[in-house]
Amino acid sequence: NELKGDNFWLEWRGQRLCLTELLSGCLAASGRGSSENKAVSKRACLLDCVCYGLGNFSSCVSARYQLAMLLLLFDTLEIPVGQCSMYDPVFTVSECETLRELGFTVLTENEEGKRAICRPTLFYLIHCGKALYNNVLWKNWSLQVLPNVIVIGNSFLGIQERMLQRELERDYSFLSDAIGVCEETSLPCSPRFLDVFNDTALIRFPTDKISELPDSIWAEPVEPHYQHCPDLEIILKERQLN
């Protein structure tokens, strides 16, 4: 209710985010587009969602607002909450129970962001680590699949500005390659929620833009391992088990 009453949510929902246009464009790119006279809710049922790295929303106010924003997006897009898979290795047992009660699908395995998709999928990754974005891109790195990836998360351009280019290319090569050909829309943020939604963008990968990359860049993409990243911003599966 607090977010609904803030002007910046109206901007997210309105012209800046263009949610209906987003659905139509992504579904058309995947070959699943339908005639324009069909209801948005029917098209939205084809959109999956994955949320990683939300954090401990039972104790963190910022995480609660980010969860509330996700629920508002689902309400606007008329997407069933059950079509969203949630995971964060820091979730407590009670938080997992709460998410299931809200209708979310709670994953039990740390995928490290390496989730292959088969239809348009929104990745909700606000304030997540660079490796998580890089892993999502690697797992879906093809001309056919990448246009189905939609990201609401940290601005890729902002990441580039804050890093040395050689380190970005060395450690996060898929993110580095995608920055020049993605379509990024900066999302507004009110001063009240500056710590919650700052540097947030809607990021898409239109076929005509990613086709500008050389053919060699798509051949046998090598899984990233991050041996040069001592301060990695995600919890890896083996680190979690240890």
C-alpha angles and dihedrals in degrees: 000000000000092000092047089057094052120093094225091064088056088055092049089051095042136050098329096058099027092196097183091048089048091056095045094048096046095045091048090051090053093050092247097102116132135201114296094243093067117103119265089234091062091052092043091059086071092060118092125194134209122191119192130176100016092148132212101328091177090068105018118075093199091055090050091054091048089052090048090051090052090053090050090052091052090049092051094046092041090232117157110245089228089070090069121087116204131198140163122153089222095060112123123223091255092049090053089050091050092051091050090050088053088054101256124140106239114207118222098202131067102240093178086222092297097132120144113213130206100189138024108309132184113216109203103200109153113176093353126151123273092243090061092056090044092052093049090052094046094051092051098034104142137100089244100048107031094070087063091060116096120181131197104185145081116356109259089210089053090052090052092050092053096049137065106254094229091055092047091052093044100045105025104028097158092051089047093051093046097051094075096049105035124100109234127190115189112226120219124246129195120225090247092063098034094124091048106046107014117134091016122151142173107237128192135171110220115201094233091055100044089047086070089073115095117265091241091065092067097050116108100331109214118233111250119241105175099218090158095054111087091166097050111173098218134064108246121216095246092046089051091052092049 
